CSV table of C-alpha atoms in Angstrom, one decimal:
chain,number,residue,atom,x,y,z
B,1,MET,CA,-41.5,100.8,82.6
B,2,THR,CA,-43.5,102.8,80.1
B,3,GLY,CA,-43.7,103.1,76.4
B,4,SER,CA,-42.1,106.5,76.5
B,5,LEU,CA,-39.1,105.1,78.3
B,6,SER,CA,-38.8,102.4,75.7
B,7,ARG,CA,-38.6,105.0,73.1
B,8,GLN,CA,-35.6,106.5,74.9
B,9,GLU,CA,-33.9,103.2,74.4
B,10,THR,CA,-34.3,103.2,70.6
B,11,SER,CA,-31.6,101.3,68.7
B,12,ARG,CA,-29.5,103.4,66.4
B,13,CYS,CA,-28.5,103.0,62.8
B,14,ALA,CA,-25.0,101.4,62.6
B,15,VAL,CA,-24.2,103.8,59.7
B,16,CYS,CA,-25.4,107.2,60.8
B,17,GLY,CA,-26.7,107.0,64.4
B,18,GLU,CA,-30.3,107.9,63.5
B,19,PRO,CA,-33.2,105.9,65.1
B,20,ALA,CA,-33.2,102.4,63.6
B,21,VAL,CA,-36.2,100.9,61.8
B,22,PHE,CA,-34.8,97.5,60.9
B,23,PHE,CA,-32.5,94.9,62.4
B,24,GLU,CA,-30.4,92.9,60.0
B,25,ARG,CA,-30.2,89.6,61.9
B,26,LEU,CA,-27.4,88.0,59.9
B,27,ALA,CA,-25.1,91.1,59.9
B,28,LYS,CA,-26.3,91.9,63.5
B,29,ARG,CA,-26.7,95.6,62.8
B,30,HIS,CA,-29.5,98.1,62.9
B,31,LEU,CA,-30.3,100.5,60.0
B,32,CYS,CA,-32.4,103.6,59.7
B,33,GLY,CA,-34.9,104.0,56.9
B,34,THR,CA,-32.5,105.8,54.6
B,35,HIS,CA,-29.7,103.3,55.0
B,36,LEU,CA,-32.0,100.3,54.7
B,37,ILE,CA,-33.3,101.6,51.4
B,38,SER,CA,-29.8,102.3,50.1
B,39,GLU,CA,-28.5,98.9,51.4
B,40,ILE,CA,-31.2,97.1,49.5
B,41,GLU,CA,-30.7,99.0,46.3
B,42,ARG,CA,-26.9,98.5,46.6
B,43,ARG,CA,-27.3,94.8,47.0
B,44,VAL,CA,-29.6,94.5,44.0
B,45,ALA,CA,-27.2,96.6,41.9
B,46,LYS,CA,-24.4,94.3,43.0
B,47,THR,CA,-26.4,91.2,42.1
B,48,VAL,CA,-27.3,92.7,38.7
B,49,THR,CA,-23.7,93.7,37.8
B,50,GLU,CA,-21.7,90.8,39.2
B,51,ARG,CA,-24.0,88.3,37.6
B,52,ASN,CA,-24.4,90.3,34.3
B,53,LEU,CA,-28.2,90.0,34.8
B,54,ILE,CA,-28.7,93.2,32.9
B,55,VAL,CA,-26.1,94.7,30.5
B,56,PRO,CA,-26.0,97.9,28.4
B,57,GLY,CA,-28.4,97.6,25.4
B,58,ASP,CA,-30.8,95.3,27.1
B,59,THR,CA,-34.6,95.7,26.9
B,60,VAL,CA,-35.8,94.3,30.2
B,61,ALA,CA,-39.4,93.2,30.5
B,62,VAL,CA,-40.4,93.3,34.1
B,63,GLY,CA,-43.3,91.1,35.3
B,64,VAL,CA,-45.3,93.5,37.5
B,65,SER,CA,-48.3,92.0,39.2
B,66,GLY,CA,-48.7,95.0,41.6
B,67,GLY,CA,-47.8,92.8,44.6
B,68,LYS,CA,-45.0,93.7,46.9
B,69,ASP,CA,-42.1,91.9,45.2
B,70,SER,CA,-42.7,93.0,41.6
B,71,SER,CA,-43.5,96.6,42.8
B,72,ALA,CA,-40.2,96.8,44.7
B,73,LEU,CA,-38.3,95.2,41.7
B,74,LEU,CA,-39.6,97.9,39.3
B,75,MET,CA,-38.9,100.7,41.8
B,76,ILE,CA,-35.3,99.5,42.3
B,77,LEU,CA,-34.6,98.8,38.6
B,78,SER,CA,-36.0,102.2,37.7
B,79,ARG,CA,-33.3,103.7,40.0
B,80,ILE,CA,-30.3,101.5,39.1
B,81,VAL,CA,-30.7,101.0,35.4
B,82,PRO,CA,-29.7,104.6,34.4
B,83,ALA,CA,-26.2,103.7,35.6
B,84,LEU,CA,-26.1,100.7,33.3
B,85,HIS,CA,-26.6,102.9,30.2
B,86,ASP,CA,-28.9,102.3,27.3
B,87,VAL,CA,-31.3,99.9,29.2
B,88,ARG,CA,-35.0,100.1,28.5
B,89,LEU,CA,-37.6,98.9,30.9
B,90,VAL,CA,-41.1,97.6,29.9
B,91,ALA,CA,-43.6,96.5,32.6
B,92,ILE,CA,-45.8,93.5,31.9
B,93,THR,CA,-48.9,92.8,33.9
B,94,VAL,CA,-50.7,89.4,33.6
B,95,ASP,CA,-54.3,89.2,34.7
B,96,GLU,CA,-54.8,85.5,35.4
B,97,GLY,CA,-58.5,86.0,36.4
B,98,ILE,CA,-58.5,85.3,40.1
B,99,ASN,CA,-61.6,86.7,41.6
B,100,GLY,CA,-61.2,88.9,44.7
B,101,TYR,CA,-57.4,89.0,44.4
B,102,ARG,CA,-56.0,90.2,41.1
B,103,ASP,CA,-58.1,93.3,40.5
B,104,ASP,CA,-56.6,95.0,43.5
B,105,THR,CA,-53.0,94.2,42.6
B,106,ILE,CA,-53.5,95.3,39.0
B,107,HIS,CA,-54.7,98.7,40.1
B,108,ALA,CA,-51.6,99.0,42.3
B,109,ALA,CA,-49.5,98.0,39.3
B,110,ASP,CA,-51.2,100.6,37.1
B,111,ARG,CA,-50.6,103.4,39.7
B,112,LEU,CA,-46.9,102.4,40.2
B,113,VAL,CA,-46.0,102.0,36.5
B,114,GLY,CA,-47.8,105.1,35.5
B,115,GLY,CA,-46.0,107.1,38.3
B,116,LEU,CA,-42.7,105.9,37.0
B,117,LYS,CA,-43.6,106.7,33.4
B,118,ILE,CA,-42.6,103.2,32.2
B,119,GLU,CA,-44.1,101.5,29.2
B,120,HIS,CA,-46.8,99.1,30.4
B,121,ARG,CA,-48.3,96.1,28.6
B,122,HIS,CA,-51.3,94.1,29.9
B,123,VAL,CA,-52.2,90.6,29.0
B,124,SER,CA,-54.9,88.3,30.4
B,125,PHE,CA,-55.6,84.6,30.5
B,126,THR,CA,-59.0,85.2,29.1
B,127,ASP,CA,-57.5,86.8,26.0
B,128,LEU,CA,-54.6,84.3,25.7
B,129,TYR,CA,-56.3,81.1,26.8
B,130,GLY,CA,-60.0,81.7,26.5
B,131,ASP,CA,-60.8,81.5,30.2
B,132,THR,CA,-59.9,82.8,33.6
B,133,LEU,CA,-57.7,80.8,35.9
B,134,ASP,CA,-60.7,80.4,38.3
B,135,THR,CA,-62.6,78.6,35.5
B,136,LEU,CA,-59.6,76.6,34.3
B,137,LEU,CA,-59.0,75.3,37.8
B,138,VAL,CA,-62.5,74.0,38.6
B,139,GLY,CA,-62.0,70.6,40.1
B,140,GLN,CA,-58.2,71.0,40.0
B,141,GLU,CA,-57.5,73.4,42.8
B,142,SER,CA,-54.8,71.2,44.3
B,143,ARG,CA,-52.8,71.8,41.2
B,144,SER,CA,-53.4,75.6,41.1
B,145,CYS,CA,-49.9,76.8,41.4
B,146,THR,CA,-48.6,74.3,38.8
B,147,VAL,CA,-51.3,75.2,36.3
B,148,CYS,CA,-51.0,79.0,37.0
B,149,GLY,CA,-47.2,78.8,36.9
B,150,ILE,CA,-47.1,77.2,33.5
B,151,LEU,CA,-49.7,79.5,32.0
B,152,ARG,CA,-48.3,82.6,33.6
B,153,LYS,CA,-44.7,81.8,32.5
B,154,LYS,CA,-45.9,81.4,28.9
B,155,ALA,CA,-48.0,84.6,29.0
B,156,LEU,CA,-45.0,86.6,30.4
B,157,ALA,CA,-42.5,85.1,27.9
B,158,ASP,CA,-44.8,85.8,24.9
B,159,ALA,CA,-45.6,89.3,26.1
B,160,ALA,CA,-41.9,89.9,26.7
B,161,ARG,CA,-41.0,88.7,23.2
B,162,SER,CA,-43.6,91.0,21.7
B,163,THR,CA,-41.8,94.0,23.3
B,164,GLY,CA,-38.4,93.0,21.9
B,165,ALA,CA,-37.1,92.2,25.3
B,166,THR,CA,-33.7,90.6,25.8
B,167,LYS,CA,-34.2,89.8,29.5
B,168,LEU,CA,-37.3,89.0,31.5
B,169,ALA,CA,-37.0,90.1,35.2
B,170,THR,CA,-39.2,88.7,37.9
B,171,GLY,CA,-39.6,89.7,41.6
B,172,HIS,CA,-38.5,86.4,43.1
B,173,ASN,CA,-36.8,87.2,46.4
B,174,LEU,CA,-34.5,85.3,48.8
B,175,ASP,CA,-37.3,83.5,50.5
B,176,ASP,CA,-38.8,82.4,47.2
B,177,GLU,CA,-35.5,81.1,46.0
B,178,ALA,CA,-34.7,79.2,49.2
B,179,GLN,CA,-38.2,77.7,49.2
B,180,SER,CA,-37.7,76.5,45.6
B,181,ILE,CA,-34.4,74.9,46.5
B,182,LEU,CA,-36.0,73.1,49.4
B,183,MET,CA,-38.9,72.0,47.3
B,184,ASN,CA,-36.7,70.7,44.5
B,185,VAL,CA,-34.7,68.7,47.1
B,186,LEU,CA,-37.8,67.3,48.7
B,187,ARG,CA,-39.0,66.3,45.2
B,188,GLY,CA,-35.6,64.8,44.3
B,189,ASP,CA,-35.5,67.0,41.2
B,190,LEU,CA,-31.8,67.6,40.8
B,191,LEU,CA,-32.2,68.8,37.2
B,192,ARG,CA,-34.5,71.6,38.2
B,193,LEU,CA,-32.3,72.4,41.2
B,194,VAL,CA,-29.3,73.2,39.0
B,195,ARG,CA,-31.2,74.6,36.0
B,196,ASP,CA,-30.1,78.1,35.2
B,197,SER,CA,-32.8,80.0,33.3
B,198,SER,CA,-30.8,83.2,33.3
B,199,THR,CA,-28.4,81.8,30.8
B,200,ASP,CA,-28.8,82.9,27.2
B,201,SER,CA,-29.6,80.0,25.0
B,202,SER,CA,-28.7,81.1,21.5
B,203,GLY,CA,-31.8,83.3,21.4
B,204,ARG,CA,-34.2,80.4,21.8
B,205,PHE,CA,-35.7,81.9,24.9
B,206,ILE,CA,-35.5,85.1,26.8
B,207,PRO,CA,-33.2,84.7,29.8
B,208,ARG,CA,-35.1,85.1,33.1
B,209,VAL,CA,-33.4,87.1,35.7
B,210,LYS,CA,-34.1,87.6,39.4
B,211,PRO,CA,-32.5,90.7,40.7
B,212,LEU,CA,-34.1,90.4,44.2
B,213,MET,CA,-32.7,86.9,44.8
B,214,TYR,CA,-30.6,88.1,47.7
B,215,VAL,CA,-33.2,90.4,49.3
B,216,ALA,CA,-35.4,88.9,52.0
B,217,GLU,CA,-39.2,89.1,51.9
B,218,LYS,CA,-39.2,91.2,55.1
B,219,GLU,CA,-36.7,93.6,53.7
B,220,ILE,CA,-38.9,94.1,50.7
B,221,ALA,CA,-41.9,94.8,52.8
B,222,ALA,CA,-39.9,97.3,54.9
B,223,TYR,CA,-38.5,99.0,51.7
B,224,LEU,CA,-42.0,99.6,50.4
B,225,LEU,CA,-43.5,100.7,53.7
B,226,LEU,CA,-40.7,103.3,54.2
B,227,GLN,CA,-41.6,104.8,50.8
B,228,ASP,CA,-45.4,104.9,51.3
B,229,ALA,CA,-45.5,102.2,48.6
B,230,TRP,CA,-46.9,99.4,50.7
B,231,HIS,CA,-50.4,98.3,49.9
B,232,ASP,CA,-52.3,95.9,52.2
B,233,LEU,CA,-53.1,93.4,49.4
B,234,PRO,CA,-54.7,90.0,49.9
B,235,GLU,CA,-52.8,86.8,49.5
B,236,CYS,CA,-53.6,84.6,46.5
B,237,PRO,CA,-56.6,82.4,47.4
B,238,TYR,CA,-54.8,79.4,45.8
B,239,ALA,CA,-51.6,79.7,47.9
B,240,LYS,CA,-53.0,77.5,50.6
B,241,PHE,CA,-53.0,74.5,48.2
B,242,ALA,CA,-49.3,74.8,47.6
B,243,LEU,CA,-46.4,72.8,48.9
B,244,ARG,CA,-44.6,76.1,48.8
B,245,GLN,CA,-46.8,77.3,51.7
B,246,GLU,CA,-45.4,74.5,53.9
B,247,ALA,CA,-41.9,75.1,52.8
B,248,ARG,CA,-42.3,78.8,53.5
B,249,THR,CA,-43.5,78.2,57.1
B,250,MET,CA,-40.7,75.7,57.7
B,251,LEU,CA,-37.9,77.9,56.3
B,252,ALA,CA,-39.2,81.0,58.1
B,253,THR,CA,-39.0,79.1,61.4
B,254,LEU,CA,-35.5,77.9,60.7
B,255,GLU,CA,-34.4,81.3,59.5
B,256,TYR,CA,-35.6,82.9,62.7
B,257,ARG,CA,-33.9,80.3,64.9
B,258,TYR,CA,-30.7,80.0,62.8
B,259,PRO,CA,-30.1,83.3,60.9
B,260,GLY,CA,-28.6,82.8,57.5
B,261,THR,CA,-30.4,79.5,56.8
B,262,MET,CA,-31.8,80.8,53.5
B,263,ILE,CA,-28.5,82.3,52.3
B,264,ARG,CA,-26.7,79.1,53.1
B,265,LEU,CA,-29.3,77.2,51.1
B,266,MET,CA,-28.5,79.5,48.1
B,267,GLU,CA,-24.8,79.0,48.6
B,268,SER,CA,-25.3,75.2,48.8
B,269,LYS,CA,-27.2,75.3,45.5
B,270,GLU,CA,-24.5,77.2,43.8
B,271,ALA,CA,-21.8,74.8,45.1
B,272,ILE,CA,-23.9,71.9,43.7
B,273,GLU,CA,-24.2,73.7,40.4
B,274,THR,CA,-20.5,74.3,40.2
B,275,SER,CA,-19.5,70.7,41.2
B,276,CYS,CA,-22.1,69.2,38.8
B,277,THR,CA,-21.1,71.2,35.8
B,278,GLY,CA,-21.0,68.6,32.9
B,279,GLU,CA,-21.8,65.8,35.3
B,280,ILE,CA,-25.5,65.8,35.1
B,281,ASN,CA,-27.2,64.2,32.1
B,282,ALA,CA,-29.5,67.0,31.3
B,283,ASP,CA,-31.5,66.5,28.1
B,284,PRO,CA,-30.3,68.9,25.4
B,285,LEU,CA,-32.7,71.7,24.6
B,286,ARG,CA,-35.2,70.5,22.1
B,287,SER,CA,-38.3,71.9,20.3
B,288,CYS,CA,-41.8,71.0,21.4
B,289,ARG,CA,-43.2,68.8,18.7
B,290,GLU,CA,-46.5,70.7,18.8
B,291,CYS,CA,-45.7,74.3,19.2
B,292,GLY,CA,-41.9,74.5,18.5
B,293,GLU,CA,-41.1,76.2,21.8
B,294,PRO,CA,-37.8,75.2,23.5
B,295,CYS,CA,-38.2,72.4,26.0
B,296,SER,CA,-36.4,69.4,27.4
B,297,GLY,CA,-38.8,66.7,26.3
B,298,GLU,CA,-41.1,65.9,23.4
B,299,LEU,CA,-43.7,68.4,24.6
B,300,CYS,CA,-43.3,71.7,26.4
B,301,GLN,CA,-45.0,72.1,29.8
B,302,PHE,CA,-47.6,74.3,28.2
B,303,CYS,CA,-48.6,71.7,25.6
B,304,GLN,CA,-48.5,68.9,28.3
B,305,LEU,CA,-50.9,71.0,30.4
B,306,ARG,CA,-53.1,71.6,27.4
B,307,HIS,CA,-53.5,67.9,27.0
B,308,GLU,CA,-54.1,67.3,30.7
B,309,LEU,CA,-56.8,70.0,30.8
B,310,GLY,CA,-58.3,68.4,27.8
B,311,ARG,CA,-59.0,71.7,26.1
B,312,SER,CA,-57.6,73.9,23.3
B,313,LEU,CA,-56.7,76.9,25.5
B,314,SER,CA,-58.0,79.0,22.7
B,315,GLY,CA,-55.9,81.9,21.5
B,316,SER,CA,-52.7,80.2,22.5
B,317,GLY,CA,-51.9,79.3,18.9
B,318,CYS,CA,-51.9,75.6,19.9
M,1,MET,CA,-50.3,98.1,75.1
M,2,ARG,CA,-52.7,98.2,72.2
M,3,LEU,CA,-51.9,95.6,69.7
M,4,ILE,CA,-53.5,96.0,66.2
M,5,LEU,CA,-53.5,92.7,64.5
M,6,PRO,CA,-53.1,92.1,60.7
M,7,ASP,CA,-56.9,91.6,60.4
M,8,ARG,CA,-57.2,95.1,62.1
M,9,SER,CA,-58.8,93.7,65.2
M,10,GLU,CA,-57.3,95.1,68.4
M,11,ARG,CA,-56.2,93.6,71.7
M,12,VAL,CA,-55.1,95.2,74.8
M,13,ILE,CA,-52.2,93.5,76.5
M,14,ALA,CA,-50.9,94.1,80.0
M,15,THR,CA,-47.2,93.8,79.7
M,16,ALA,CA,-44.0,95.2,81.1
M,17,THR,CA,-41.5,96.5,78.6
M,18,VAL,CA,-40.3,93.6,76.5
M,19,PRO,CA,-38.4,93.2,73.2
M,20,LEU,CA,-40.9,93.1,70.3
M,21,ASP,CA,-39.7,89.7,69.0
M,22,GLN,CA,-40.4,88.1,72.4
M,23,LEU,CA,-43.9,89.6,72.4
M,24,LEU,CA,-44.6,88.3,68.9
M,25,LEU,CA,-43.3,84.8,69.7
M,26,ALA,CA,-45.5,84.8,72.8
M,27,GLU,CA,-48.4,85.5,70.5
M,28,GLY,CA,-47.4,82.7,68.2
M,29,ILE,CA,-46.2,85.0,65.5
M,30,ASN,CA,-42.9,84.5,63.6
M,31,PRO,CA,-41.2,88.0,63.7
M,32,LEU,CA,-40.0,87.3,60.1
M,33,GLY,CA,-43.6,87.1,58.9
M,34,VAL,CA,-44.6,90.6,59.9
M,35,ILE,CA,-43.4,94.2,59.8
M,36,VAL,CA,-44.4,96.3,62.8
M,37,THR,CA,-45.1,100.0,63.3
M,38,ARG,CA,-45.3,102.1,66.5
M,39,ASP,CA,-47.3,105.3,66.1
M,40,GLY,CA,-47.1,104.7,62.4
M,41,ALA,CA,-43.3,104.4,62.2
M,42,LEU,CA,-41.5,101.1,61.4
M,43,ILE,CA,-39.6,99.6,64.3
M,44,PRO,CA,-37.0,96.9,64.4
M,45,GLU,CA,-38.0,93.5,65.7
M,46,ASP,CA,-35.8,93.8,68.7
M,47,ALA,CA,-37.2,97.2,69.7
M,48,LEU,CA,-38.4,97.5,73.3
M,49,VAL,CA,-42.1,98.0,73.5
M,50,GLY,CA,-44.1,99.0,76.5
M,51,SER,CA,-47.5,99.3,78.1
M,52,GLU,CA,-48.4,102.6,76.5
M,53,ASP,CA,-47.4,101.8,73.0
M,54,VAL,CA,-49.8,101.3,70.1
M,55,ILE,CA,-48.3,98.5,68.0
M,56,ARG,CA,-49.6,97.5,64.6
M,57,LEU,CA,-48.7,94.3,62.9
M,58,ILE,CA,-48.6,94.1,59.1
M,59,GLN,CA,-48.7,90.6,57.6
M,60,ILE,CA,-46.3,90.0,54.8
M,61,ALA,CA,-48.4,88.2,52.3
M,62,HIS,CA,-46.5,85.8,50.0
M,63,GLY,CA,-46.3,86.6,46.4
M,64,GLY,CA,-46.3,89.5,44.0
């Protein structure tokens, strides 16, 4: 049988009958490019509205690294927020200083944000903390994602605050969320498992929202490719050190063999959250004794890290 | 079939018409970790691919 014959047997879109480009494994249906794009945007809009992630009057700071997830997030939000009325988007790009990786994605971010004519702020670890991530991590590569995560989270939050943002949106997708759930279970960290950072906490921190939480990584890649917005970008060189990488491989294998595994993990987490309401002895929100930022212990994660690194992290104000 | 791998190297595979996901699994690749084009156009993971096709695999890098 030849390739040309295989083309005659092309699957058709379940909505319109055009040639399919994607197979939704859980729904067991094929979609063409047009209907895959509209399905993904519909699902994100539904997540945003049903969970009140973004409401009229919000200024939404969007973390845009230029990688696939944040690029798709900004594209989708730019299309759905006009229907939400009086919502302002501001893109924030953090340059951690990762040689051979971040420059390419920052250029991609600049092109995307410029094309969408959205306000764009840049911040860098060098300006904020006095050094690149590469330098800060010397001898501590095995902790790379923890260190980067804490510094990046603070950089994004501070930059978002400077824009007057009322929400901070990140490009975490279904795969990311399912991996985080699995990792928190493996670590026995029930508090982190049920923590809800999208909740407004009396203005003490900017609620973080994840509009792509029900969109799979593969769907995001297809979404971008279909709109000529896919860039072959490298993977972070520190990713190989992370537990997340192992969780990612394990979950992808399970998802392929048992479609819906990731969604069911999300549903399980939500069921645990619901049944644990008021039952878990979570520490009340406190103020870091050194910087005053909200935290659950004596010190915030950033100040703990600053002590562990044994340095001032100049420019951080601490 | 010409198979263009994520690192842009190429392999020629002698195969009958098979579902793409079966081909990927035989190559040790999880179909969820890549998106695949034929003649530049995205195809679903259960598409039938044959001996005259040029198939490009695009690795979905984590992050971003």
